[in-house]
Every structure is written in structure tokens, then in C-alpha cells.
Short mmCIF file of N, CA, C and O in Angstrom, two decimals:
data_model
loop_
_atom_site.label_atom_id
_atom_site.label_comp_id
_atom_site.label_asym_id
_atom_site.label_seq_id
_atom_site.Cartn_x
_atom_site.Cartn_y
_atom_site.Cartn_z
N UNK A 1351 -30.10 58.47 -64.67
CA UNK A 1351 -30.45 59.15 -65.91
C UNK A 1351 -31.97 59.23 -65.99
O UNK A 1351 -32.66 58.31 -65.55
N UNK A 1352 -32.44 60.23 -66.50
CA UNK A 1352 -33.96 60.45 -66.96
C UNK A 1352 -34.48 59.43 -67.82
O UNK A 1352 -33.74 58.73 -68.52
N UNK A 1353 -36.09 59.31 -67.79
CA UNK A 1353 -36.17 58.51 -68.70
C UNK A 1353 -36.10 58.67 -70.07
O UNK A 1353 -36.19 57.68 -70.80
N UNK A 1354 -35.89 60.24 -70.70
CA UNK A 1354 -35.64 60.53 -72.03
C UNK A 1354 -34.32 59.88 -72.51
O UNK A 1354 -34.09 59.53 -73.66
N UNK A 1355 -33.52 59.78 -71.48
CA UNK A 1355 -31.83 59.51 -71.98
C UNK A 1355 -31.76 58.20 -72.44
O UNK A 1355 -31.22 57.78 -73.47
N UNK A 1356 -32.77 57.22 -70.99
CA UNK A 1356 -32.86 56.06 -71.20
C UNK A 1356 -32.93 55.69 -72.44
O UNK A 1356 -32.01 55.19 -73.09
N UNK A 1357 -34.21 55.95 -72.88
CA UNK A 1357 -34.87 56.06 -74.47
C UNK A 1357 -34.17 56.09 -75.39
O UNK A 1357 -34.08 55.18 -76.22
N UNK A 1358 -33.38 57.41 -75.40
CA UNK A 1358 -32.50 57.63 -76.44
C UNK A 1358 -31.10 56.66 -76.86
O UNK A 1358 -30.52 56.35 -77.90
N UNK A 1359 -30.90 56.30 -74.94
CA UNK A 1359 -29.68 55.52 -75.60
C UNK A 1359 -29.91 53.79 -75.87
O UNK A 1359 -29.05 53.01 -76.28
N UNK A 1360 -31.20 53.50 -75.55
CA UNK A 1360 -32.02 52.32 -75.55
C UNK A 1360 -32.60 52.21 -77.18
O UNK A 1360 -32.27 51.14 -77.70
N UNK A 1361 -33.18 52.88 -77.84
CA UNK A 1361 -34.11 52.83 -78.88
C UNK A 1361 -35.12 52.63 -78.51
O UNK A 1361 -35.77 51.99 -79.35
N UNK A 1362 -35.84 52.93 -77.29
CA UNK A 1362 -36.61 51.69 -76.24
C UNK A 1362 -37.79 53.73 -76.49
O UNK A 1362 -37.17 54.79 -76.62
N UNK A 1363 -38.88 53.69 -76.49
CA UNK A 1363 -39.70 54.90 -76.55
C UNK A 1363 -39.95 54.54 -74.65
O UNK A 1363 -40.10 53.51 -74.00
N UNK A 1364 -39.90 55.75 -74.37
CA UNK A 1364 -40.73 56.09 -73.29
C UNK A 1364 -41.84 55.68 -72.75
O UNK A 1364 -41.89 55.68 -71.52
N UNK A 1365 -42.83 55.30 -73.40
CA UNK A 1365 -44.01 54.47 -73.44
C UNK A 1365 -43.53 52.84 -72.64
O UNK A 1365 -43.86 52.28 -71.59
N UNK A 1366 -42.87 52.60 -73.43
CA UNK A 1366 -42.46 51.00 -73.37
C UNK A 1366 -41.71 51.00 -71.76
O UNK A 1366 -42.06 50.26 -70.83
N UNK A 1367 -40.98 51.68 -71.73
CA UNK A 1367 -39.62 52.07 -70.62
C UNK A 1367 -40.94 51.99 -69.55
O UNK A 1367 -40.66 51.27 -68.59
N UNK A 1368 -42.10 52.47 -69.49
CA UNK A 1368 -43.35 52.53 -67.98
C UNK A 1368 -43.56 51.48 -68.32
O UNK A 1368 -42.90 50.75 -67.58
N UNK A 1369 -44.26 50.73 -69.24
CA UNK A 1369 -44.36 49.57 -69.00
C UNK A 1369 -43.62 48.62 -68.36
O UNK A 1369 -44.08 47.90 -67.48
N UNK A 1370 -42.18 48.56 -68.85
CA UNK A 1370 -41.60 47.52 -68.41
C UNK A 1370 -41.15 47.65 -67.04
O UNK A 1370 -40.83 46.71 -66.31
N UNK A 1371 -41.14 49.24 -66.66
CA UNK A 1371 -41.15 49.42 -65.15
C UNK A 1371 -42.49 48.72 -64.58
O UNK A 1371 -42.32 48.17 -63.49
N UNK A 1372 -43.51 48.67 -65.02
CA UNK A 1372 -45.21 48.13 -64.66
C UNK A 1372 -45.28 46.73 -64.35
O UNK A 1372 -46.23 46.13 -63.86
N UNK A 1373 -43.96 46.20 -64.77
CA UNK A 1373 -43.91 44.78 -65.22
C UNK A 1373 -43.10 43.96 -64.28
O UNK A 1373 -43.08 42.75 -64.03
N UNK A 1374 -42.25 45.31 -63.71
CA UNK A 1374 -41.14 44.86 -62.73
C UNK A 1374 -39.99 44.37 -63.41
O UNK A 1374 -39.06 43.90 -62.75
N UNK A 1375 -39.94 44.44 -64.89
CA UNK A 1375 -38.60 44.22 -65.25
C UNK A 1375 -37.38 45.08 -64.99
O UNK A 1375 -36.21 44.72 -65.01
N UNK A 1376 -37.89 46.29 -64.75
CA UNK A 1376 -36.79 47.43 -64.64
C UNK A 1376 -37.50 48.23 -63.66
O UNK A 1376 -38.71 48.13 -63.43
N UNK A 1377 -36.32 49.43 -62.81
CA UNK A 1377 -36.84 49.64 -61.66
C UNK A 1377 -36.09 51.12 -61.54
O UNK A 1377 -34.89 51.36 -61.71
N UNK A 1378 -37.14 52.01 -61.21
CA UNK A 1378 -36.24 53.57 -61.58
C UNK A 1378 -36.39 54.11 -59.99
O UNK A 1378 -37.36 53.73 -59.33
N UNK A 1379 -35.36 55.01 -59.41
CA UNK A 1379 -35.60 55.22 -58.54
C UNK A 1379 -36.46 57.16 -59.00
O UNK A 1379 -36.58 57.73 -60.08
N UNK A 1380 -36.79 57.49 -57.86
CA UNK A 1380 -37.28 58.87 -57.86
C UNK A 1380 -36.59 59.82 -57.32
O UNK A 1380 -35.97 59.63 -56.28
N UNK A 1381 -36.59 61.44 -58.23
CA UNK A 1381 -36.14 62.01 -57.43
C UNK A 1381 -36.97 62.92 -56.63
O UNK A 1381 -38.15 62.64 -56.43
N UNK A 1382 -36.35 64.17 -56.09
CA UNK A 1382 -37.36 64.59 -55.05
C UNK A 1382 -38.33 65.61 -55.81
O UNK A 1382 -39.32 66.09 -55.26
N UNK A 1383 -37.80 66.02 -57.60
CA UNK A 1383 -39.38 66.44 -58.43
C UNK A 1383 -40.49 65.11 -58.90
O UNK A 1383 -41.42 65.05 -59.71
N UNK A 1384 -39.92 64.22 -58.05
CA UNK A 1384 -40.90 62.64 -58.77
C UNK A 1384 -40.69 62.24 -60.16
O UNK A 1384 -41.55 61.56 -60.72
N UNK A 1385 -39.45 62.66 -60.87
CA UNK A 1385 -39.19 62.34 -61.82
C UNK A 1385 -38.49 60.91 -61.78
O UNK A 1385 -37.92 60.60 -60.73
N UNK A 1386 -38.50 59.92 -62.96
CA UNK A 1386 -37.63 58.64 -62.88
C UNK A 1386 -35.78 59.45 -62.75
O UNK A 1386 -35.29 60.56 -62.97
N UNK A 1387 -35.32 58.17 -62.29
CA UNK A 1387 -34.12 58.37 -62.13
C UNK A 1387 -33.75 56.70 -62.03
O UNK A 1387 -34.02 55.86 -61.17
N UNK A 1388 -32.80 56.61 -63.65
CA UNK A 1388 -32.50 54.97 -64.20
C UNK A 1388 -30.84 54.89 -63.33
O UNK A 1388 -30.14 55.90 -63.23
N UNK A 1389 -30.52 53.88 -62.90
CA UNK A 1389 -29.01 54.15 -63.38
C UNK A 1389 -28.59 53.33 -64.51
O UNK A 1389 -29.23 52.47 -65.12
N UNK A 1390 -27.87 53.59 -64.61
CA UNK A 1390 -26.56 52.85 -65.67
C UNK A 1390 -26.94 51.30 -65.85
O UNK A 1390 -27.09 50.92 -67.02
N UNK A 1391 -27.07 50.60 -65.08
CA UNK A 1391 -27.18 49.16 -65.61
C UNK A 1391 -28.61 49.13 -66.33
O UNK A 1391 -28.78 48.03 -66.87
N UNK A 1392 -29.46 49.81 -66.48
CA UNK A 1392 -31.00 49.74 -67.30
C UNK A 1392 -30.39 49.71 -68.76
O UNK A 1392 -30.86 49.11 -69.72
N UNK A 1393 -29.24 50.48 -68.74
CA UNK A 1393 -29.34 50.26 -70.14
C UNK A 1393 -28.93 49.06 -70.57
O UNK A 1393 -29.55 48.67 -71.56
N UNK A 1394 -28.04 48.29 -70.13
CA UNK A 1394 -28.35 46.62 -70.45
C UNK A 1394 -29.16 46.27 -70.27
O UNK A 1394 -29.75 45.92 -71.29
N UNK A 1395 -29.81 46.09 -69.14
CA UNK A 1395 -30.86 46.06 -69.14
C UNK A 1395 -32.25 45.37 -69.94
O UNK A 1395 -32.77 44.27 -70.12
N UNK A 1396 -32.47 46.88 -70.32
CA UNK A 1396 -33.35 47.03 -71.64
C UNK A 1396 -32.82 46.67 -72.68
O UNK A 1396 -33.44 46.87 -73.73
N UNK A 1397 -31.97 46.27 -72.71
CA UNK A 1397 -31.53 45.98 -74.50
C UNK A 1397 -31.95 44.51 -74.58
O UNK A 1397 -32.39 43.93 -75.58
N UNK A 1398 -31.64 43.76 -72.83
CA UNK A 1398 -32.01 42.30 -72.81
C UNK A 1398 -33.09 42.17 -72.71
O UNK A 1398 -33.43 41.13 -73.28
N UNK A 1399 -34.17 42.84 -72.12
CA UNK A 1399 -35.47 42.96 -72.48
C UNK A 1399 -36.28 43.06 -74.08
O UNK A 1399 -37.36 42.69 -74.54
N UNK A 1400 -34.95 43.84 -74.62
CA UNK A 1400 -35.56 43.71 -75.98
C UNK A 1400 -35.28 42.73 -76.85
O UNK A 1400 -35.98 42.53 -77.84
N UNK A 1401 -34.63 42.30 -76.67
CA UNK A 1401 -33.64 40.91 -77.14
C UNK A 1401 -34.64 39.52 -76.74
O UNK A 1401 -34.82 38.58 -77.51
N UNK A 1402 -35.00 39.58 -75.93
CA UNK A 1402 -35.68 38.51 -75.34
C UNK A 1402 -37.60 38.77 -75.58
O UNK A 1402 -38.58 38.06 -75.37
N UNK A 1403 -37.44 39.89 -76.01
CA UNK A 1403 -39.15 40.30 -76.48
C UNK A 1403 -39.02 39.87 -78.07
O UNK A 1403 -39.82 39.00 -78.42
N UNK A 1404 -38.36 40.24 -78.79
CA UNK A 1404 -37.96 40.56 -79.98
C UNK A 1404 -37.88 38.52 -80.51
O UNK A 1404 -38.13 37.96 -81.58
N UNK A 1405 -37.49 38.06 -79.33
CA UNK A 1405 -37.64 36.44 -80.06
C UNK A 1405 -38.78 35.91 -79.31
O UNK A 1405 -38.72 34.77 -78.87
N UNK A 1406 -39.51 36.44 -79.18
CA UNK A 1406 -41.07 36.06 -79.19
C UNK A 1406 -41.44 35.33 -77.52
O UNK A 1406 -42.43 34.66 -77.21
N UNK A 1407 -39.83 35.87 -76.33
CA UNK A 1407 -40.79 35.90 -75.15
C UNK A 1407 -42.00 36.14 -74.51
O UNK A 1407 -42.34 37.22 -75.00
N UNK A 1408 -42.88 35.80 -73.71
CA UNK A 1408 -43.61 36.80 -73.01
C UNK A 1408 -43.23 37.58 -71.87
O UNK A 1408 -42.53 36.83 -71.19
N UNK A 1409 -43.33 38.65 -71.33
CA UNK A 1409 -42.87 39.02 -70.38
C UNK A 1409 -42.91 38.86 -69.22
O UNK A 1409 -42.12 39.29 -68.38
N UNK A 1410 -43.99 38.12 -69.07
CA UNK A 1410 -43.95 37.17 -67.90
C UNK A 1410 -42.45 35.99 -67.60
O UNK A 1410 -41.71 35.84 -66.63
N UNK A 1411 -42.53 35.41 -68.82
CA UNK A 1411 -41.71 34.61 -68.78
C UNK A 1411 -40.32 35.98 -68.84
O UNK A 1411 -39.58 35.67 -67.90
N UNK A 1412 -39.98 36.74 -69.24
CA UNK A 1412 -38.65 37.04 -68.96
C UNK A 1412 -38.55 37.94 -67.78
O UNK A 1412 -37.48 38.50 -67.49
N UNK A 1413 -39.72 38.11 -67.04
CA UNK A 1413 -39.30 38.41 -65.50
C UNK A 1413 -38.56 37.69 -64.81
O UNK A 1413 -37.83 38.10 -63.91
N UNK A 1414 -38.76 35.99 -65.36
CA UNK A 1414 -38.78 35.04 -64.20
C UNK A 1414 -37.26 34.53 -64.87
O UNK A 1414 -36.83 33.46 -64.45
N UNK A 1415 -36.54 35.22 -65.79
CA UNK A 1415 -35.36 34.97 -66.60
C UNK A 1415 -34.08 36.09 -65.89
O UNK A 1415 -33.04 35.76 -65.30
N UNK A 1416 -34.48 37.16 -66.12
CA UNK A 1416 -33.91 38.12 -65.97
C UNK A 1416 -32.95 38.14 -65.08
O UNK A 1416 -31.90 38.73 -65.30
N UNK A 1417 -33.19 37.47 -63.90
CA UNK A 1417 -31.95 37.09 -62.54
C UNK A 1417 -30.55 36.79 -63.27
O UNK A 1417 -29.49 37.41 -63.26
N UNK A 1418 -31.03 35.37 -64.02
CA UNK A 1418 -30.24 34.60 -64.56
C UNK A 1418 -29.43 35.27 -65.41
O UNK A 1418 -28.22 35.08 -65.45
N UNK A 1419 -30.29 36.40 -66.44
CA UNK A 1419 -28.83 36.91 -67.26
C UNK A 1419 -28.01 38.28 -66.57
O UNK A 1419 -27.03 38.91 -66.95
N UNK A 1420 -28.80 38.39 -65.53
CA UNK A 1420 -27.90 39.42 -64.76
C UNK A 1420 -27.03 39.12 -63.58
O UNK A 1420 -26.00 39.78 -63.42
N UNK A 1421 -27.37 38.20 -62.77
CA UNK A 1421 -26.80 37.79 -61.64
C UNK A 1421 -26.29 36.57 -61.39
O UNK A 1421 -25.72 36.15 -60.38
N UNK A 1422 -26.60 35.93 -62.65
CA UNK A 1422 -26.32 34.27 -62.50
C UNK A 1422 -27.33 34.02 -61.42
O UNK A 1422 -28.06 33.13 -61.89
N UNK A 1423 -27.66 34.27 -60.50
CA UNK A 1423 -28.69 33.74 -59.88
C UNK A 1423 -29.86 32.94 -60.06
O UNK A 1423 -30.85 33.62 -60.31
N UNK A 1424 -30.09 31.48 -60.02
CA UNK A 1424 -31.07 30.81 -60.73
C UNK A 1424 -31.87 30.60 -59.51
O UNK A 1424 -31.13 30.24 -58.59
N UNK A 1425 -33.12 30.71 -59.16
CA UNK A 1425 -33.86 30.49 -58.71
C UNK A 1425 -35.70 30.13 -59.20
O UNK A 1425 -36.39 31.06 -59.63
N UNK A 1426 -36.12 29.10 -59.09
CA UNK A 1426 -37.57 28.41 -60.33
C UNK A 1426 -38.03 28.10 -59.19
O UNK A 1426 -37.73 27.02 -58.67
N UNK A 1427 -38.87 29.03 -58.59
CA UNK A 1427 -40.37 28.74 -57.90
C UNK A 1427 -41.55 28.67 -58.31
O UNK A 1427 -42.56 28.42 -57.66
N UNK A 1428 -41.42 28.93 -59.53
CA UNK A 1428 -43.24 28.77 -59.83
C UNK A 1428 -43.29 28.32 -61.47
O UNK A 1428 -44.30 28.66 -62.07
N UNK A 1429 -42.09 27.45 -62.35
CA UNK A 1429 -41.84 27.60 -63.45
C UNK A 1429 -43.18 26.64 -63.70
O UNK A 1429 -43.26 25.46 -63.36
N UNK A 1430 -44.32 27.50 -64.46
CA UNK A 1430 -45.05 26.34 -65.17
C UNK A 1430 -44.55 25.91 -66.35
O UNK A 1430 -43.62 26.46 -66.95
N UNK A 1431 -45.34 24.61 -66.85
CA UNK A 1431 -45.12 23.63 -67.99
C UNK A 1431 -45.19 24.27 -68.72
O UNK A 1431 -44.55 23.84 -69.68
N UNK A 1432 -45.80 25.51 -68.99
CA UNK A 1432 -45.90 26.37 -70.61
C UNK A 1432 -44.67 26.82 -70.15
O UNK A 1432 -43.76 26.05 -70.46
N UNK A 1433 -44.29 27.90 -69.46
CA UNK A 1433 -42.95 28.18 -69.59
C UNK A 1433 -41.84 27.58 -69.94
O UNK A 1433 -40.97 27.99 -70.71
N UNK A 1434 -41.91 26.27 -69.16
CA UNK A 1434 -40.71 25.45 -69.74
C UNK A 1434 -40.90 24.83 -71.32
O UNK A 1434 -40.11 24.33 -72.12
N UNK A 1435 -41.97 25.05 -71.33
CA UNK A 1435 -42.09 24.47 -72.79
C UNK A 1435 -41.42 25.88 -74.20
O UNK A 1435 -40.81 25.83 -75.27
N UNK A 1436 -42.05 26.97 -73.30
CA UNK A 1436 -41.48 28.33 -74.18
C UNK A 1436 -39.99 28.49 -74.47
O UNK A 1436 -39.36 28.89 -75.44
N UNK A 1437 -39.57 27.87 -72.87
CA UNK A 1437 -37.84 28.22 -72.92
C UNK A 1437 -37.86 26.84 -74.04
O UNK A 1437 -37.99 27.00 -75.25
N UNK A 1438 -37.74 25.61 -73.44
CA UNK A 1438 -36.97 25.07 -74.80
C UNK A 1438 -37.23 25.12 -76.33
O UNK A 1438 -36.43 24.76 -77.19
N UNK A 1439 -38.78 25.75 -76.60
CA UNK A 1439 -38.64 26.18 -78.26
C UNK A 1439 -37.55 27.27 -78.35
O UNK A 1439 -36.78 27.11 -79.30
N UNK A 1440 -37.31 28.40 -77.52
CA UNK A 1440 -36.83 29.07 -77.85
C UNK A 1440 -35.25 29.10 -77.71
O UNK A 1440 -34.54 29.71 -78.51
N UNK A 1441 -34.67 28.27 -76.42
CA UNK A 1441 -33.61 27.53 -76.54
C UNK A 1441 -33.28 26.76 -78.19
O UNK A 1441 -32.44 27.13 -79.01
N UNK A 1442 -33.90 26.01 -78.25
CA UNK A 1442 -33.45 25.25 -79.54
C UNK A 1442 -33.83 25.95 -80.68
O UNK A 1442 -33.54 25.55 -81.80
N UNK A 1443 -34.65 27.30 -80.38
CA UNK A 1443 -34.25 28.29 -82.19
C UNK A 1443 -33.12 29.22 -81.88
O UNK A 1443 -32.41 29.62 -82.79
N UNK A 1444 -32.87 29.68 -80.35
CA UNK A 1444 -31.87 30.56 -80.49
C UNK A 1444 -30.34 29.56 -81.22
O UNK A 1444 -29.54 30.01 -82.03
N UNK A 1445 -30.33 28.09 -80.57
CA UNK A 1445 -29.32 26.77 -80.91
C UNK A 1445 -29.42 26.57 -82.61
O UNK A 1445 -28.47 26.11 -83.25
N UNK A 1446 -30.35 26.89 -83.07
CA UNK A 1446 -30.47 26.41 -84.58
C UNK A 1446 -29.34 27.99 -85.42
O UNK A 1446 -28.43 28.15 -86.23
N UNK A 1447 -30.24 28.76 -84.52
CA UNK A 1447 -29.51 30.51 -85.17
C UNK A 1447 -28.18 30.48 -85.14
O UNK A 1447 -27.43 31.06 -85.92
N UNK A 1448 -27.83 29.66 -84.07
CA UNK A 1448 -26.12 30.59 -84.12
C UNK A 1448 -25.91 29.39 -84.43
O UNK A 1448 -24.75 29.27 -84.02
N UNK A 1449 -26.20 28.34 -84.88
CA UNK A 1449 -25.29 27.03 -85.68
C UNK A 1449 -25.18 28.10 -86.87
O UNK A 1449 -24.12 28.72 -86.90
N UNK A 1450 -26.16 28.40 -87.87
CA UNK A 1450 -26.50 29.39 -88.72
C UNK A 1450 -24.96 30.32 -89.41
O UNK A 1450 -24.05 30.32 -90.24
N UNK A 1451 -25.63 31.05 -88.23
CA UNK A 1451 -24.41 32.06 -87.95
C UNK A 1451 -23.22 31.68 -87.96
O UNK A 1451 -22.55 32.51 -88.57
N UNK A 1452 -22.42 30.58 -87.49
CA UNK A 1452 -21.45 30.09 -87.34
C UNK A 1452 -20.88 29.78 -89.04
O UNK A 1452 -19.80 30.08 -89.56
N UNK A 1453 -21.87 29.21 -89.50
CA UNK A 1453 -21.87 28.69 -90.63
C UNK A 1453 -21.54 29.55 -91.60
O UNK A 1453 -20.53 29.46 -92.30
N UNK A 1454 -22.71 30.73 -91.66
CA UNK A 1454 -22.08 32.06 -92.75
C UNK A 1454 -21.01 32.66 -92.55
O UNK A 1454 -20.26 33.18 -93.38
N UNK A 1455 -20.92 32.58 -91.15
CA UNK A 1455 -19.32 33.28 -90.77
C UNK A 1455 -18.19 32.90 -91.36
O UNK A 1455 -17.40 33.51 -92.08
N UNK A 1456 -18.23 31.49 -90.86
CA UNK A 1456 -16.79 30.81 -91.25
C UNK A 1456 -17.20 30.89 -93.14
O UNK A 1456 -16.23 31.20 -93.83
N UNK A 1457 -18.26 30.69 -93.76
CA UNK A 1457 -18.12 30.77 -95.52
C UNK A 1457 -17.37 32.55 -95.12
O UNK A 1457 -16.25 33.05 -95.14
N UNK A 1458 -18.04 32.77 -94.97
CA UNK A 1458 -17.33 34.71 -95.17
C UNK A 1458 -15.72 34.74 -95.22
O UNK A 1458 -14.93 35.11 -96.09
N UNK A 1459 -15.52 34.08 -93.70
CA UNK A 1459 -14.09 33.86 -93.74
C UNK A 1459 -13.33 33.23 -94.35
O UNK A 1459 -12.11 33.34 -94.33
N UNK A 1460 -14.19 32.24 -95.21
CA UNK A 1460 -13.15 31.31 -96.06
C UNK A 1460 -13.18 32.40 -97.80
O UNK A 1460 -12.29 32.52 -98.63
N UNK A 1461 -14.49 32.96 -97.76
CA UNK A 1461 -14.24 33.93 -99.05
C UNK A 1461 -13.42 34.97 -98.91
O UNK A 1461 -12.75 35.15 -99.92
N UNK A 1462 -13.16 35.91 -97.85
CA UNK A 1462 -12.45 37.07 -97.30
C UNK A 1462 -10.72 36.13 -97.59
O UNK A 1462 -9.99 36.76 -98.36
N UNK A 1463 -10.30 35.23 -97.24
CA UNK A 1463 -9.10 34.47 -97.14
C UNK A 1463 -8.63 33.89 -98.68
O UNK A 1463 -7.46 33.70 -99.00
N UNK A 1464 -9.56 33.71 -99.37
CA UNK A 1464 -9.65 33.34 -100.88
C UNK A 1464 -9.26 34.57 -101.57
O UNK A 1464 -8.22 34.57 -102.22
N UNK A 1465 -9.91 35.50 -101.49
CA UNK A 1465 -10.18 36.75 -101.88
C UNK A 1465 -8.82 37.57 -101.46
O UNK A 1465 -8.66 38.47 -102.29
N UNK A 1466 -7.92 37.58 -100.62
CA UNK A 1466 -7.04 38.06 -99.97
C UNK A 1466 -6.12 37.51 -100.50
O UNK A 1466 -5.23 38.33 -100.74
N UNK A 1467 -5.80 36.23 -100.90
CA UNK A 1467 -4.61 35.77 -101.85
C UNK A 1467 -4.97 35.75 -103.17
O UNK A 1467 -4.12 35.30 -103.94
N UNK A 1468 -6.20 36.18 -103.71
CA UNK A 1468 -6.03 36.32 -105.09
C UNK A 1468 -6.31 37.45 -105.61
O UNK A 1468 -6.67 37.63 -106.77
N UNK A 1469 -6.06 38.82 -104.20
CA UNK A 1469 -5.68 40.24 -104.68
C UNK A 1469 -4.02 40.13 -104.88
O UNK A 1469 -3.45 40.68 -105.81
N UNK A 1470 -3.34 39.33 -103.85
CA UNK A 1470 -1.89 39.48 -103.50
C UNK A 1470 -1.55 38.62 -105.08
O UNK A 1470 -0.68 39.23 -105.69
N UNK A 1471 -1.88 37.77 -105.58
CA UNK A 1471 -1.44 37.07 -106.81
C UNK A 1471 -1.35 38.63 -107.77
O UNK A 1471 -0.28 39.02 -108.23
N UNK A 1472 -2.18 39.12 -107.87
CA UNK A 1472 -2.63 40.59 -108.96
C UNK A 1472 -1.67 41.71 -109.15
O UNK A 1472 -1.46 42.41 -110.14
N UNK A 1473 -1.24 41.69 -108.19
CA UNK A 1473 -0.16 43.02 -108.06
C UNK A 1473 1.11 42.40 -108.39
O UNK A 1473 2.14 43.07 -108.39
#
């Protein structure tokens, strides 16, 4: 796919999409007008790029991630101490969030379940 499509089906602007090609996070092949040419997996891709920018990665650090959420492949050749220090703040806020989450969920579900037998009492 072009990189307009990318974009479009990313939310990701065009701008950003060269960068993160610049960065080596993502990788377009060419065609023979030298235009990008994405396939199909960019668009996960980029969404995990944005996901992982968006909670205050650097992109350095999610180059050296990226294996892992795509390939399972773990490989740490050069992890410095700031990095590891980045992953576990951000390990233990993504761990705090979805305790969170868990939490409003199940209240939702216990109001949705409340709420559901005391429409059926009404009628």
C-alpha cells in the first residue's frame, strides 16, 4: 500500500510514517516510480508504534522492543541501565492501568447486572 493509505488507515500523518521509516521502525519497500510500497503488517505495526510513543517511550527504546511484540523474538545486546530503568516505570504504569481497568470494568458489570434485574422487576 502507498504511504497515503498507510496514513489513512493508521491516523499516523505522512510526515511521521518517514520518520519512523528514518528510525528503522518500519520498512517500505519501493516501487519501480520510487514510490513507498507498505505491506499489510505496517499497519499493526504503526498502531504499536503509536501505542508505545503515546505512553511516553523513546524511540530508541521501542526499536530495541519491537522484535518482541512482533516475533516473540527476544534478543538484549546493548540494553542500557536507562532503558531498563524506562521499561520498568513503564511496565509498572502500564500494571497499575489495567489493575484500573479491571476494576471499572467489573463495577460496570456489576451496575449493567443490577440494572438488568431491576428493569425485569418493572415490567
Amino acid at each position: 500500500m502507498r504511504i497515503g493509505q498507510l496514513a489513512e488507515r493508521t491516523g499516523t500523518s505522512r510526515r511521521l510514517l518517514r520518520y519512523y521509516e528514518e528510525q528503522e521502525l518500519i520498512t517500505a519497500g519501493r516501487g519501480v516510480n520510487g514510490y513507498r510500497d507498505y505491506d499489510e503488517a505496517c499497519v499493526d505495526r504503526v498502531r504499536q508504534i503509536r501505542g508505545l510513543l503515546d505512553a511516553g517511550l523513546p524511540t530508541r527504546v521501542i526499536k530495541q522492543i519491537l522484535p518482541c511484540l512482533t516475533t516473540g523474538a527476544i534478543h538484549v545486546s546493548d540494553a542500557t541501565p536507562e532503558t531498563i530503568a524506562i521499561l520498568e516505570r513503564e511496565h509498572a504504569r502500564m500494571s497499575a492501568r489495567i489493575e484500573c481497568l479491571v476494576r471499572n470494568r467489573d463495577a460496570i458489570s456489576g451496575y449493567l447486572a443490577a440494572a438488568r434485574v431491576s428493569r425485569r422487576g418493572t415490567r
